[in-house]
Coordinates of C-alpha atoms in Angstrom, one line a residue:
Chain A
S23 CA 29.2 -2.8 -207.5
S24 CA 27.3 -5.2 -205.4
Q25 CA 30.7 -6.7 -204.6
V26 CA 31.8 -3.3 -203.4
V27 CA 28.7 -3.0 -201.2
W28 CA 29.4 -6.4 -199.7
D29 CA 33.1 -5.7 -199.1
T30 CA 32.3 -2.5 -197.2
L31 CA 29.0 -3.2 -195.4
G32 CA 28.9 -7.0 -195.1
N33 CA 32.3 -7.9 -194.2
R34 CA 34.2 -5.1 -192.7
Q35 CA 32.4 -1.9 -191.8
F36 CA 29.2 -1.3 -190.0
C37 CA 25.9 -2.5 -191.3
S38 CA 22.9 -1.4 -189.3
Y39 CA 20.9 -4.4 -190.2
K40 CA 23.5 -6.8 -189.0
I41 CA 23.3 -8.5 -185.6
T42 CA 26.2 -10.6 -184.4
T43 CA 26.0 -13.4 -181.9
K44 CA 28.6 -15.8 -180.8
T45 CA 28.0 -18.3 -183.5
Q46 CA 26.2 -16.5 -186.2
N47 CA 25.4 -13.3 -187.9
F48 CA 21.8 -12.3 -188.5
C49 CA 20.3 -9.7 -190.9
R50 CA 17.4 -7.6 -189.7
N51 CA 16.5 -6.3 -193.1
E52 CA 12.8 -6.9 -193.8
Y53 CA 13.5 -8.0 -197.4
N54 CA 16.0 -10.6 -196.4
L55 CA 15.2 -14.1 -197.7
T56 CA 16.9 -16.3 -195.1
G57 CA 17.5 -14.0 -192.2
L58 CA 21.2 -14.6 -192.0
C59 CA 23.9 -12.2 -193.0
N60 CA 25.6 -13.8 -196.0
R61 CA 27.0 -12.8 -199.3
S62 CA 24.2 -14.5 -201.1
S63 CA 21.4 -13.4 -198.7
C64 CA 22.1 -9.8 -198.3
P65 CA 19.4 -7.7 -200.1
L66 CA 21.8 -4.7 -200.3
A67 CA 24.7 -6.6 -201.7
N68 CA 22.7 -8.4 -204.4
S69 CA 21.4 -6.5 -207.4
Q70 CA 19.1 -9.3 -208.4
Y71 CA 17.1 -10.5 -205.4
A72 CA 13.6 -11.8 -204.5
T73 CA 11.7 -12.4 -201.2
I74 CA 8.4 -13.6 -200.0
R75 CA 6.6 -11.5 -197.5
E76 CA 3.0 -11.8 -196.1
E77 CA 0.7 -9.0 -195.2
K78 CA -2.6 -9.5 -193.5
G79 CA -2.7 -13.2 -194.3
R80 CA -1.8 -12.8 -198.1
C81 CA 1.6 -13.6 -199.5
Y82 CA 3.5 -11.5 -201.9
L83 CA 6.6 -12.1 -204.0
Y84 CA 9.0 -9.2 -204.0
M85 CA 11.6 -8.9 -206.8
K86 CA 14.5 -6.5 -207.3
T87 CA 16.4 -6.2 -210.6
I88 CA 19.5 -4.4 -211.6
E89 CA 17.6 -2.3 -214.1
R90 CA 15.7 -0.5 -211.4
A91 CA 18.7 0.1 -209.1
A92 CA 18.6 3.8 -209.8
F93 CA 14.9 4.2 -208.8
P94 CA 14.5 3.4 -205.2
R95 CA 10.8 3.9 -205.3
R96 CA 10.2 1.4 -208.0
L97 CA 12.9 -0.9 -206.9
W98 CA 10.8 -3.7 -205.4
E99 CA 8.2 -5.2 -207.7
R100 CA 5.3 -6.9 -205.8
V101 CA 3.3 -9.9 -207.1
L102 CA 0.3 -11.2 -205.2
L103 CA 0.4 -15.0 -204.9
N104 CA -2.5 -17.4 -205.2
K105 CA -4.2 -18.6 -202.1
N106 CA -3.8 -22.1 -203.3
Y107 CA -0.4 -23.5 -202.2
E108 CA 0.5 -25.4 -205.4
K109 CA -0.7 -22.7 -207.7
A110 CA 1.3 -20.2 -205.7
L111 CA 4.4 -22.3 -206.1
E112 CA 3.9 -22.4 -209.8
E113 CA 3.6 -18.7 -209.8
I114 CA 6.8 -18.3 -208.0
D115 CA 8.5 -20.6 -210.6
E116 CA 7.0 -18.6 -213.4
N117 CA 8.1 -15.3 -212.1
L118 CA 11.6 -16.4 -211.1
I119 CA 12.3 -18.3 -214.2
Y120 CA 16.0 -17.9 -215.2
W121 CA 16.9 -16.7 -211.7
P122 CA 19.6 -18.3 -209.7
R123 CA 18.8 -21.6 -208.1
F124 CA 19.6 -20.4 -204.7
I125 CA 17.0 -17.6 -204.7
R126 CA 14.3 -19.8 -206.2
H127 CA 14.8 -22.5 -203.7
K128 CA 14.9 -20.2 -200.7
C129 CA 11.8 -18.4 -201.9
K130 CA 9.8 -21.5 -202.1
Q131 CA 11.1 -22.6 -198.6
R132 CA 10.1 -19.3 -197.1
F133 CA 6.7 -19.4 -198.7
T134 CA 6.1 -22.9 -197.3
K135 CA 7.0 -21.8 -193.8
I136 CA 4.8 -18.7 -194.0
T137 CA 1.8 -20.7 -195.1
Q138 CA 2.3 -23.2 -192.3
Y139 CA 2.3 -20.5 -189.7
L140 CA -0.7 -18.8 -191.2
I141 CA -2.6 -22.1 -191.0
R142 CA -1.6 -22.4 -187.3
I143 CA -2.8 -18.9 -186.5
R144 CA -6.2 -19.6 -188.1
K145 CA -6.5 -22.9 -186.1
L146 CA -5.6 -21.2 -182.8
T147 CA -8.1 -18.4 -183.2
L148 CA -10.9 -21.0 -183.4
K149 CA -9.9 -22.5 -180.1
R150 CA -10.5 -20.8 -176.8
Q151 CA -8.1 -18.0 -176.3
R152 CA -6.7 -16.9 -173.0
K153 CA -7.7 -13.4 -172.3
L154 CA -5.1 -11.5 -170.3
V155 CA -6.6 -9.0 -168.0
P156 CA -4.1 -6.5 -166.7
L157 CA -4.0 -5.9 -163.0
R158 CA -4.1 -2.3 -161.9
R159 CA -1.5 -1.8 -159.2
K160 CA -3.4 0.9 -157.3
I161 CA -6.5 -1.2 -157.2
E162 CA -4.6 -4.3 -156.1
R163 CA -3.0 -2.5 -153.3
R164 CA -6.3 -1.0 -152.2
E165 CA -8.0 -4.4 -152.3
K166 CA -5.2 -5.9 -150.2
R167 CA -5.5 -3.3 -147.5
R168 CA -9.2 -3.6 -147.4
E169 CA -8.9 -7.3 -147.0
E170 CA -6.5 -7.0 -144.1
K171 CA -8.8 -4.6 -142.4
A172 CA -11.8 -6.8 -143.0
L173 CA -9.9 -9.7 -141.6
V174 CA -9.1 -7.8 -138.4
A175 CA -12.7 -6.6 -138.1
A176 CA -14.1 -10.1 -138.7
Q177 CA -12.6 -11.7 -135.6
L178 CA -13.0 -15.0 -137.1
D179 CA -12.1 -17.2 -134.2
N180 CA -14.6 -15.4 -131.9
A181 CA -17.3 -15.6 -134.5
I182 CA -16.8 -19.3 -135.1
E183 CA -16.7 -20.1 -131.4
K184 CA -19.8 -18.0 -130.8
E185 CA -21.6 -19.8 -133.5
L186 CA -20.6 -23.2 -132.3
L187 CA -21.8 -22.4 -128.8
E188 CA -25.1 -21.2 -130.2
R189 CA -25.5 -24.4 -131.9
L190 CA -24.7 -26.3 -128.8
K191 CA -27.3 -24.3 -126.9
Q192 CA -29.9 -25.0 -129.5
D193 CA -29.3 -28.6 -129.2
T194 CA -28.3 -29.3 -132.8
Y195 CA -25.8 -31.8 -131.5
G196 CA -28.3 -33.8 -129.6
D197 CA -26.9 -36.2 -127.1
I198 CA -23.3 -36.3 -128.1
Y199 CA -22.0 -33.9 -125.6
N200 CA -23.2 -34.6 -122.1
F201 CA -22.1 -31.9 -119.9
P202 CA -23.9 -32.7 -116.7
I203 CA -23.9 -29.2 -115.4
H204 CA -25.2 -28.0 -118.8
A205 CA -28.1 -30.4 -118.8
F206 CA -28.9 -29.6 -115.3
D207 CA -28.7 -25.9 -116.1
K208 CA -31.1 -26.4 -118.9
A209 CA -33.6 -28.3 -116.8
L210 CA -33.4 -25.8 -114.1
Q211 CA -33.7 -23.0 -116.6
Q212 CA -37.0 -24.3 -117.7
Q213 CA -38.3 -24.5 -114.2
D214 CA -36.9 -21.1 -113.5
A215 CA -38.6 -19.7 -116.6
E216 CA -41.9 -20.9 -115.2
S217 CA -41.5 -19.7 -111.7
E218 CA -39.6 -16.6 -112.7
S219 CA -42.4 -15.5 -114.9
E220 CA -44.6 -15.5 -111.9
S221 CA -42.2 -13.7 -109.7
D222 CA -41.3 -11.2 -112.4
A223 CA -45.0 -10.5 -112.8
E224 CA -45.2 -9.8 -109.2
K225 CA -42.1 -7.6 -109.2
E226 CA -43.5 -5.5 -112.0
E227 CA -46.8 -5.0 -110.3
E228 CA -45.1 -4.1 -107.1
D229 CA -42.9 -1.6 -108.7
D230 CA -46.0 0.1 -110.0
E231 CA -48.2 -0.2 -107.0
D232 CA -46.8 -0.7 -103.5
M233 CA -43.6 0.7 -102.2
D234 CA -43.9 -1.1 -99.0
K235 CA -43.8 -4.6 -100.4
R236 CA -40.8 -3.7 -102.5
E237 CA -38.9 -2.5 -99.5
F238 CA -39.7 -5.7 -97.8
V239 CA -38.2 -7.7 -100.6
E240 CA -35.1 -5.7 -101.0
A241 CA -34.2 -5.3 -97.4
D242 CA -33.5 -9.0 -96.8
D243 CA -30.6 -10.5 -98.5
S244 CA -29.9 -13.7 -96.8
D245 CA -31.4 -16.9 -98.2
L246 CA -33.3 -18.0 -95.1
S247 CA -35.2 -14.9 -94.8
D248 CA -35.9 -14.9 -98.5
F249 CA -37.5 -18.3 -97.9
E250 CA -40.1 -16.7 -95.7
D251 CA -40.6 -13.7 -97.8
M252 CA -41.3 -15.6 -101.0
D253 CA -43.9 -17.6 -99.2
K254 CA -45.6 -14.5 -98.0
L255 CA -45.4 -12.8 -101.3
E256 CA -46.7 -15.8 -103.3
T257 CA -49.7 -16.3 -101.2
S258 CA -50.6 -12.6 -101.1
S259 CA -50.4 -11.8 -104.7
E260 CA -51.7 -15.0 -106.3
E261 CA -54.9 -13.4 -107.4
E262 CA -53.1 -10.6 -109.1
Q263 CA -50.9 -13.1 -110.8
E264 CA -53.6 -15.1 -112.4
V265 CA -55.1 -12.1 -114.1
E266 CA -51.9 -10.8 -115.6
E267 CA -50.0 -14.0 -115.8
E268 CA -50.8 -14.9 -119.4
V269 CA -50.2 -11.4 -120.6
E270 CA -46.9 -11.0 -118.9
K271 CA -45.6 -14.5 -119.1
K272 CA -44.2 -14.1 -122.5
A273 CA -42.7 -10.8 -121.8
S274 CA -41.2 -12.0 -118.5
R275 CA -40.0 -15.2 -120.0
S276 CA -37.9 -13.2 -122.4
K277 CA -37.0 -11.0 -119.4
S278 CA -36.1 -14.1 -117.4
K279 CA -33.7 -15.2 -120.1
G280 CA -32.2 -11.8 -120.1
K281 CA -32.0 -11.8 -116.4
A282 CA -30.4 -15.2 -116.2
P283 CA -26.9 -14.0 -116.9
L284 CA -27.2 -11.3 -114.3
K285 CA -27.8 -13.9 -111.7
G286 CA -24.3 -15.2 -112.1
P287 CA -23.3 -15.3 -108.5
A288 CA -26.6 -16.9 -107.6
R289 CA -26.0 -19.4 -110.3
R290 CA -22.6 -20.3 -109.1
K291 CA -24.0 -20.8 -105.7
R292 CA -26.5 -23.2 -107.1
P293 CA -24.4 -26.3 -107.6
Y294 CA -23.4 -25.9 -104.1
L295 CA -27.0 -25.5 -103.0
E296 CA -28.2 -28.3 -105.0
I297 CA -25.9 -30.8 -103.4
E298 CA -27.2 -29.9 -100.0
Y299 CA -30.9 -29.4 -100.7
E300 CA -31.4 -31.9 -103.4
K301 CA -34.9 -32.9 -102.3
E302 CA -36.1 -29.3 -102.0
T303 CA -35.5 -28.2 -105.6
E304 CA -38.6 -26.0 -105.5
A305 CA -37.3 -24.2 -102.5
A306 CA -34.1 -23.6 -104.2
T307 CA -35.8 -21.9 -107.1
K308 CA -37.8 -19.7 -104.8
T309 CA -34.7 -18.5 -103.1
K310 CA -33.0 -17.9 -106.4
A311 CA -35.8 -15.8 -107.7
A312 CA -35.4 -13.3 -104.9
Chain B
G28 CA 15.5 30.8 -137.8
R29 CA 12.4 30.2 -135.8
G30 CA 12.3 33.6 -134.2
G31 CA 12.4 35.0 -137.7
V32 CA 9.5 32.8 -138.8
V33 CA 7.2 33.9 -136.0
A34 CA 8.2 37.5 -136.3
E35 CA 7.3 37.6 -140.0
D36 CA 4.0 35.8 -139.5
G37 CA 2.5 37.3 -136.5
G38 CA 4.9 39.6 -134.8
S39 CA 5.4 37.7 -131.6
S40 CA 7.9 35.2 -130.3
G41 CA 6.1 32.6 -128.3
P42 CA 3.1 30.3 -128.8
A43 CA 1.2 32.0 -126.1
R44 CA 1.3 35.4 -127.7
V45 CA 0.7 34.3 -131.3
L46 CA -1.7 36.6 -133.1
F47 CA -2.7 35.7 -136.6
P48 CA -5.0 37.5 -138.9
P49 CA -8.3 35.7 -138.8
T50 CA -8.2 34.4 -142.3
F51 CA -4.7 32.9 -141.9
S52 CA -4.2 29.2 -142.6
V53 CA -1.1 27.2 -142.3
S54 CA -1.3 26.0 -145.9
E55 CA -0.8 29.5 -147.2
I56 CA 2.8 29.7 -146.2
K57 CA 5.0 29.2 -149.2
N58 CA 8.1 28.1 -147.6
K59 CA 8.1 24.4 -146.9
Q60 CA 10.2 24.4 -143.8
R61 CA 8.3 27.1 -142.1
R62 CA 5.0 25.6 -143.2
H63 CA 6.0 22.3 -141.8
F64 CA 7.0 23.9 -138.5
M65 CA 3.8 25.8 -138.2
F66 CA 1.8 22.8 -139.0
L67 CA 3.5 20.8 -136.3
R68 CA 2.8 23.5 -133.8
W69 CA -0.8 23.6 -134.9
K70 CA -1.1 19.8 -134.5
Q71 CA 0.4 19.9 -131.0
Q72 CA -2.1 22.5 -130.1
Q73 CA -5.0 20.4 -131.4
R74 CA -3.8 17.4 -129.5
K75 CA -3.6 19.4 -126.3
E76 CA -7.1 20.7 -126.7
K77 CA -8.3 17.2 -127.4
L78 CA -6.6 15.8 -124.3
A79 CA -8.1 18.6 -122.2
A80 CA -11.5 17.9 -123.5
K81 CA -11.2 14.3 -122.8
K82 CA -10.1 14.9 -119.3
K83 CA -13.0 17.3 -118.7
R84 CA -15.4 14.7 -120.0
R85 CA -14.0 12.1 -117.8
K86 CA -14.3 14.3 -114.8
E87 CA -17.9 15.1 -115.6
R88 CA -18.6 11.5 -116.0
E89 CA -17.2 10.6 -112.6
A90 CA -18.9 13.5 -111.0
L91 CA -22.3 12.3 -112.3
G92 CA -21.6 8.8 -111.2
D93 CA -24.5 6.6 -111.8
K94 CA -26.6 9.2 -113.6
A95 CA -24.0 9.6 -116.3
P96 CA -25.2 9.0 -119.8
P97 CA -24.1 5.7 -121.2
K98 CA -20.9 5.6 -123.2
A99 CA -21.3 6.3 -126.9
I100 CA -20.9 3.4 -129.2
P101 CA -17.8 3.9 -131.4
K102 CA -18.5 4.1 -135.1
T103 CA -17.3 1.2 -137.1
I104 CA -17.7 0.6 -140.8
E105 CA -20.2 -2.1 -140.0
N106 CA -22.2 0.3 -137.9
Q107 CA -22.1 3.0 -140.6
R108 CA -22.9 0.6 -143.4
V109 CA -25.1 2.1 -146.0
Y110 CA -28.4 0.4 -145.8
D111 CA -28.9 -2.0 -148.6
E112 CA -32.4 -2.3 -149.7
T113 CA -31.9 -5.9 -150.8
T114 CA -31.2 -7.0 -147.2
V115 CA -33.0 -10.2 -146.6
D116 CA -35.5 -10.3 -143.8
P117 CA -35.6 -13.7 -142.2
N118 CA -39.4 -13.8 -142.5
D119 CA -39.6 -12.6 -146.0
E120 CA -42.1 -14.7 -147.9
E121 CA -40.8 -13.7 -151.3
V122 CA -37.4 -14.8 -150.5
A123 CA -38.6 -18.1 -149.0
F124 CA -40.6 -18.7 -152.2
D125 CA -37.7 -17.9 -154.4
E126 CA -35.6 -20.3 -152.4
A127 CA -38.1 -23.1 -152.7
T128 CA -38.0 -22.8 -156.5
D129 CA -34.5 -21.9 -157.4
E130 CA -31.7 -24.1 -158.6
F131 CA -30.7 -25.2 -155.1
A132 CA -34.1 -26.4 -154.2
P133 CA -33.3 -30.1 -155.1
Y134 CA -30.3 -29.9 -152.9
F135 CA -32.1 -28.4 -149.9
N136 CA -34.9 -30.9 -150.4
R137 CA -32.4 -33.6 -150.2
Q138 CA -33.0 -34.9 -153.6
T139 CA -29.4 -34.6 -154.8
V140 CA -26.1 -35.5 -153.2
P141 CA -23.4 -33.0 -154.0
K142 CA -20.6 -34.3 -156.2
I143 CA -17.9 -31.9 -157.0
L144 CA -15.3 -31.7 -159.7
I145 CA -12.3 -29.6 -159.0
T146 CA -10.0 -28.5 -161.8
T147 CA -7.6 -25.8 -162.7
S148 CA -6.6 -23.7 -165.7
D149 CA -4.0 -25.1 -168.1
R150 CA -0.7 -26.3 -166.8
P151 CA -1.1 -25.8 -163.1
R152 CA 2.1 -25.3 -161.1
G153 CA 3.0 -27.1 -157.9
R154 CA 1.3 -24.8 -155.5
T155 CA -2.0 -24.9 -157.3
V156 CA -1.9 -28.6 -157.6
R157 CA -1.3 -29.0 -153.9
F158 CA -4.1 -26.5 -153.1
C159 CA -6.5 -28.5 -155.3
E160 CA -5.6 -31.7 -153.4
Q161 CA -6.2 -30.1 -150.0
L162 CA -9.4 -28.5 -151.1
S163 CA -10.6 -31.9 -152.3
S164 CA -9.8 -33.4 -148.9
V165 CA -11.8 -30.7 -147.2
I166 CA -14.9 -31.0 -149.4
P167 CA -16.3 -34.5 -149.2
N168 CA -17.2 -36.3 -152.4
S169 CA -15.0 -34.2 -154.6
H170 CA -12.6 -35.3 -157.4
V171 CA -9.7 -33.5 -158.9
Y172 CA -9.2 -33.8 -162.6
Y173 CA -6.5 -32.0 -164.5
R174 CA -7.3 -30.1 -167.6
R175 CA -5.0 -30.7 -170.4
G176 CA -6.2 -28.1 -172.8
L177 CA -9.8 -29.1 -172.7
A178 CA -12.5 -26.5 -173.3
L179 CA -14.8 -25.9 -170.4
K180 CA -17.8 -25.7 -172.6
R181 CA -17.1 -29.3 -173.7
I182 CA -16.4 -30.8 -170.3
I183 CA -19.6 -29.3 -168.8
P184 CA -22.0 -31.7 -170.7
Q185 CA -19.7 -34.6 -169.8
C186 CA -19.9 -33.6 -166.1
I187 CA -23.6 -33.4 -166.2
A188 CA -23.7 -36.8 -167.8
R189 CA -21.6 -38.2 -165.0
D190 CA -23.8 -36.8 -162.3
F191 CA -21.6 -34.0 -161.0
T192 CA -23.5 -31.3 -159.2
D193 CA -20.8 -28.6 -159.0
L194 CA -17.7 -27.6 -160.8
I195 CA -14.9 -25.6 -159.3
V196 CA -12.2 -24.2 -161.6
I197 CA -9.1 -22.6 -159.9
N198 CA -7.4 -20.1 -162.1
E199 CA -3.7 -19.7 -161.7
D200 CA -1.4 -16.8 -162.4
R201 CA 2.4 -16.8 -161.9
K202 CA 2.3 -20.0 -160.0
I203 CA -0.3 -19.0 -157.4
P204 CA -4.0 -19.6 -157.5
N205 CA -5.8 -16.3 -157.9
G206 CA -9.3 -17.0 -159.2
L207 CA -12.1 -19.4 -158.5
V208 CA -15.1 -20.2 -160.7
L209 CA -17.9 -22.0 -158.9
S210 CA -20.5 -23.4 -161.2
H211 CA -23.6 -25.3 -160.1
L212 CA -24.0 -27.9 -162.8
P213 CA -27.4 -28.8 -164.0
D214 CA -27.9 -25.4 -165.3
G215 CA -27.1 -23.5 -162.2
P216 CA -25.6 -20.1 -161.5
T217 CA -21.9 -19.6 -162.0
A218 CA -20.0 -17.4 -159.6
H219 CA -16.6 -16.0 -160.4
F220 CA -14.4 -15.0 -157.5
R221 CA -11.0 -13.5 -157.1
M222 CA -9.0 -15.5 -154.6
S223 CA -6.3 -14.1 -152.4
S224 CA -4.2 -15.0 -149.4
V225 CA -4.2 -18.7 -150.0
R226 CA -2.5 -20.6 -147.3
L227 CA -1.7 -24.3 -147.7
R228 CA -1.8 -26.6 -144.7
K229 CA 1.9 -26.5 -144.1
E230 CA 1.9 -22.8 -143.9
I231 CA -0.7 -22.6 -141.2
K232 CA 0.8 -22.2 -137.8
R233 CA -0.4 -24.5 -135.0
K234 CA -2.4 -26.6 -137.3
G235 CA -3.8 -30.0 -136.3
K236 CA -3.7 -33.2 -138.1
E237 CA -5.2 -33.9 -141.5
P238 CA -8.9 -33.4 -142.1
T239 CA -10.6 -36.8 -141.9
E240 CA -13.3 -38.1 -144.1
H241 CA -16.2 -37.0 -141.9
V242 CA -18.7 -34.6 -143.4
P243 CA -18.0 -31.2 -141.8
E244 CA -20.5 -28.7 -140.6
V245 CA -21.0 -25.5 -142.4
I246 CA -21.1 -22.0 -141.0
L247 CA -22.2 -19.1 -143.1
N248 CA -21.8 -15.8 -141.5
N249 CA -23.0 -12.4 -142.5
F250 CA -24.6 -13.0 -145.8
T251 CA -27.3 -10.4 -145.5
T252 CA -28.3 -9.1 -148.8
R253 CA -30.2 -11.0 -151.5
L254 CA -27.1 -11.5 -153.5
G255 CA -25.2 -12.7 -150.4
H256 CA -28.0 -15.0 -149.6
S257 CA -27.8 -16.8 -153.0
I258 CA -24.0 -17.0 -152.8
G259 CA -24.4 -18.4 -149.3
R260 CA -26.7 -21.1 -150.6
M261 CA -24.3 -21.9 -153.3
F262 CA -21.6 -22.6 -150.8
A263 CA -23.9 -24.6 -148.6
S264 CA -24.8 -26.8 -151.5
L265 CA -21.2 -27.9 -151.9
F266 CA -21.4 -29.9 -148.7
P267 CA -23.6 -32.9 -148.0
H268 CA -26.6 -32.1 -146.0
D269 CA -26.0 -34.2 -142.9
P270 CA -22.9 -33.3 -141.1
Q271 CA -21.2 -36.0 -139.0
F272 CA -20.8 -34.5 -135.6
I273 CA -18.4 -37.2 -134.7
G274 CA -15.8 -35.7 -137.0
R275 CA -16.1 -32.3 -135.1
Q276 CA -15.0 -30.5 -138.2
V277 CA -16.5 -27.2 -139.3
A278 CA -16.0 -25.2 -142.5
T279 CA -16.7 -21.5 -142.2
F280 CA -17.6 -19.0 -144.9
H281 CA -17.5 -15.6 -143.2
N282 CA -18.5 -12.6 -145.1
Q283 CA -17.0 -9.3 -143.9
R284 CA -17.2 -6.2 -146.0
D285 CA -17.6 -8.2 -149.2
Y286 CA -14.6 -10.5 -148.5
I287 CA -15.5 -14.1 -147.9
F288 CA -13.1 -15.8 -145.6
F289 CA -12.9 -19.5 -145.7
R290 CA -11.6 -21.5 -142.7
F291 CA -11.6 -25.1 -141.8
H292 CA -11.4 -26.0 -138.1
R293 CA -11.7 -28.8 -135.7
Y294 CA -13.6 -27.9 -132.6
I295 CA -13.9 -29.4 -129.2
F296 CA -16.2 -28.4 -126.4
K297 CA -14.3 -28.0 -123.2
S298 CA -17.3 -27.0 -121.2
E299 CA -20.7 -25.7 -122.1
K300 CA -19.4 -22.2 -122.3
K301 CA -16.0 -22.8 -123.8
V302 CA -15.0 -24.3 -127.1
G303 CA -11.6 -24.7 -128.5
I304 CA -10.9 -24.6 -132.2
Q305 CA -7.9 -25.7 -134.1
E306 CA -7.3 -24.8 -137.6
L307 CA -6.6 -27.5 -140.1
G308 CA -6.9 -27.4 -143.8
P309 CA -6.3 -24.6 -146.3
R310 CA -7.6 -21.1 -145.9
F311 CA -8.3 -18.5 -148.5
T312 CA -10.3 -15.3 -149.1
L313 CA -12.7 -14.7 -151.9
K314 CA -14.2 -11.6 -153.4
L315 CA -17.1 -12.0 -155.7
R316 CA -16.6 -10.6 -159.2
S317 CA -19.6 -11.7 -161.1
L318 CA -22.6 -14.0 -160.9
Q319 CA -23.9 -15.5 -164.0
K320 CA -27.3 -17.1 -164.4
G321 CA -26.5 -20.2 -166.5
T322 CA -23.4 -22.4 -166.5
F323 CA -20.1 -21.0 -167.4
D324 CA -20.3 -19.1 -170.6
S325 CA -18.3 -15.9 -171.0
K326 CA -19.7 -14.7 -174.3
F327 CA -23.4 -15.3 -174.2
G328 CA -24.1 -15.7 -170.6
E329 CA -26.6 -13.7 -168.8
Y330 CA -25.0 -11.9 -165.9
E331 CA -27.0 -11.4 -162.8
W332 CA -24.4 -9.3 -161.1
I333 CA -21.0 -7.9 -162.2
H334 CA -18.7 -5.9 -160.0
K335 CA -18.3 -2.6 -161.7
R336 CA -15.5 -0.7 -160.1
R337 CA -16.5 2.8 -161.0
E338 CA -20.0 2.5 -159.8
M339 CA -19.7 0.2 -156.8
D340 CA -16.5 1.1 -155.2
T341 CA -17.4 4.8 -154.7
S342 CA -18.4 4.6 -151.1
R343 CA -16.3 3.1 -148.3
R344 CA -19.4 2.1 -146.4
K345 CA -21.3 0.4 -149.1
F346 CA -21.1 -3.4 -149.5
H347 CA -23.0 -5.7 -151.7
L348 CA -22.9 -9.1 -150.1

């Protein structure tokens, strides 16, 4: 009747374990010895059949005989094989004595293959294993958007330029860059800081005390009159300066630095002024302070 | 139709005479079309009110003239950032002491010269390989070695024996680099970053010529907290201590909202108030995932900081670097 089974399932009609490809037919049955769909390899079409299967690293020999064909539950007999390769082969021989050569041979082949891949698995688990971490789409999208927003907020070019200019101002580059205006600016800045601290001290006192002097200062805008005014102011309030100079110098120095950018128009005038009044640098600073 | 809508809801036919019961809200209407329509109308009304309020405010401001109160500062995420108690104060003594005795002290005392080994994960694809090459041209004194199945744990002692100070491993996924492991070698901390938006040199628009061999300057921006500080020092220790200003190259690590942007530029001072920069070299973004105390060891390492999504990503205004 195995012939009947083969004639119907194997060759002609539908077998659910059969997979056909262009060149070959495969058998998906888990008890199949070779994996191909053949008359001699089909577990359904052979009443005397044997396979090797492994479970959790141990190999078993499965056997099917014609006597048990009527009892599906007891059909496949299972024998645990020895862990030792040679001894297991002997066991296979012992169990499959008097069985057809084809099945014996194929069983041993299959057993060899299985042991080889088990060895490889064990070797690989000892080496470092690549751990696959799944990406979560929602989180990836969220991170991407946040990164874009952060990029926009960062304004990288501006930040870098600002930092570089800061470093230039703080003289980390030394003498490499000689911008004449820049150097002159710095030298003048220092002088200004000294004289401005005095004039700022005056200004603060005046704001507190005398309205008249303040009006005096503010009313005159032209440079020439400032000349005279500054002279008068300096001489008159020298005594007050000396008392409060040290206290206020620090505060006004920082103030002078803060005020420096405000004096933009005056600064722009300065190169022009300097060319004309080069000898009178002190006079220039006095006019500037007003 | 629309007339029917309004009639059912309030009993009037124009927006001016709409009367709703006081507890009415647009979301209670079951019909989607009508709900949508009412919502649009409500939105328009809101917009009109907002515009009117703005105009009124502007008029008041002009009327006051000089006495007007100063303009309010707009709220940004940086402004609203949740204050982190580990923010480093520049004058903090404890931090200064820590820095003098941590693993980067020999670098900052100029006892060691950085020597970097750049490598990838197994079987790098073209993009990663090119990125490694460009990265090694940007970082002076760096070497690229390919890993052909070598275990990291075994190459680390070899690196230490050959005097390398830092190890960079670029992890690849689907042909693009997406992770960076930066490990300071003689027993130093290991930082694991996620890398994104990698742009190679040829993809950068308006780029300059190739980076030269001069030692670039380093800019570290916005590393405020204690953690950020140590990461910043880690980056600083990649580059030799004395930048060659002749080269006019600058490498920037800018931290913004926990994303570290790396850029490599060449600068030129046009005047004392103006500087021009030109981008050369690769660019990428990093996000810190974990900081480990010893060298790279995924199983037994002692983690100083791990990014835990559930705990740390809860607030939009809380950043850790």
